[in-house]
Amino acid sequence: MIQKTIKIFHADSLTHLIIIFVVFAITGSGSVLVSELVDEWLGLREIVLFYPIYMILKVILVVLIYQLCLLAVASVFGQFKYFLRIQKKFLRRIKIIK
């Protein structure tokens, strides 16, 4: 089962897979915290009074910050190239880049 997971994530070893999971965990938590700070700094809640629009903007904000945090945290763990490849694949899927 571990070998299958390593293959799915294109990891080199079990240690590399653990590093990948740690980067994803730190990035997920960190991006939510950072997006809250950016939301407060921008005053987004006060600017956008219609809650559904606010939530759409909030999701977009979290996704953008997640992408930036992912590369920053990956750099700290020496996995910048691996996660840059993942980001390019994601951006191609949502048709932002070709």
Coordinates of C-alpha atoms in Angstrom, one line a residue:
M1 CA 0.0 0.0 0.0
I2 CA 2.9 2.4 0.8
Q3 CA 4.5 1.6 -2.5
K4 CA 1.3 2.5 -4.3
T5 CA 1.0 5.8 -2.5
I6 CA 4.7 6.6 -3.3
K7 CA 3.9 5.9 -7.0
I8 CA 0.7 8.0 -7.0
F9 CA 2.6 11.0 -5.6
H10 CA 5.7 10.3 -7.8
A11 CA 7.9 10.3 -4.7
D12 CA 11.4 8.9 -4.7
S13 CA 11.1 7.1 -1.4
L14 CA 9.1 6.9 1.8
T15 CA 11.1 9.8 3.3
H16 CA 10.3 11.9 0.3
L17 CA 6.6 11.0 0.6
I18 CA 6.6 12.1 4.3
I19 CA 8.2 15.4 3.3
I20 CA 5.5 15.9 0.7
F21 CA 2.8 15.3 3.3
V22 CA 4.4 17.6 5.8
V23 CA 4.7 20.4 3.2
F24 CA 1.0 19.9 2.3
A25 CA 0.0 20.0 5.9
I26 CA 1.9 23.1 6.8
T27 CA 0.8 24.9 3.7
G28 CA -2.9 24.0 4.2
S29 CA -2.9 25.3 7.8
G30 CA -0.7 28.3 7.0
S31 CA -2.7 29.5 4.0
V32 CA -5.9 29.7 6.0
L33 CA -4.2 31.7 8.7
V34 CA -2.5 34.0 6.2
S35 CA -5.7 34.5 4.2
E36 CA -7.5 35.6 7.4
L37 CA -4.8 38.2 8.0
V38 CA -5.0 39.4 4.4
D39 CA -8.8 39.5 4.6
E40 CA -8.6 41.7 7.7
W41 CA -5.9 43.9 6.2
L42 CA -7.9 44.5 3.1
G43 CA -11.1 44.9 5.0
L44 CA -12.9 42.6 2.6
R45 CA -15.8 41.9 4.9
E46 CA -16.6 45.6 5.2
I47 CA -16.2 46.2 1.4
V48 CA -18.3 43.3 0.2
L49 CA -21.6 43.3 2.1
F50 CA -23.3 40.5 0.1
Y51 CA -22.2 37.3 1.8
P52 CA -22.2 34.9 -1.2
I53 CA -19.9 37.3 -3.1
Y54 CA -17.7 37.6 0.0
M55 CA -17.4 33.8 0.2
I56 CA -16.5 33.5 -3.4
L57 CA -13.8 36.2 -3.0
K58 CA -12.6 34.5 0.2
V59 CA -12.2 31.1 -1.6
I60 CA -10.3 32.8 -4.4
L61 CA -8.1 34.5 -1.8
V62 CA -7.4 31.3 0.0
V63 CA -6.5 29.5 -3.3
L64 CA -4.1 32.2 -4.4
I65 CA -2.4 32.4 -1.0
Y66 CA -2.2 28.6 -0.9
Q67 CA -0.3 28.5 -4.1
L68 CA 2.2 31.1 -2.9
C69 CA 2.6 29.4 0.5
L70 CA 3.1 26.0 -1.1
L71 CA 6.1 27.2 -3.0
A72 CA 7.5 29.1 0.0
V73 CA 7.1 26.0 2.3
A74 CA 8.4 23.7 -0.4
S75 CA 11.5 25.9 -0.7
V76 CA 12.2 25.5 3.0
F77 CA 12.1 21.7 2.6
G78 CA 14.1 21.7 -0.6
Q79 CA 11.2 20.5 -2.7
F80 CA 10.6 23.6 -4.9
K81 CA 10.9 21.9 -8.2
Y82 CA 8.6 19.0 -7.2
F83 CA 5.8 21.4 -6.0
L84 CA 6.3 23.8 -8.9
R85 CA 5.6 20.9 -11.2
I86 CA 2.4 20.1 -9.2
Q87 CA 1.3 23.8 -9.4
K88 CA 1.8 23.9 -13.1
K89 CA -0.3 20.8 -13.5
F90 CA -3.0 22.4 -11.3
L91 CA -3.0 25.6 -13.3
R92 CA -3.2 23.7 -16.6
R93 CA -6.3 21.8 -15.3
I94 CA -8.1 25.0 -14.4
K95 CA -7.0 26.5 -17.7
I96 CA -5.0 29.4 -16.4
I97 CA -1.8 28.4 -18.2
K98 CA -1.3 26.2 -21.3

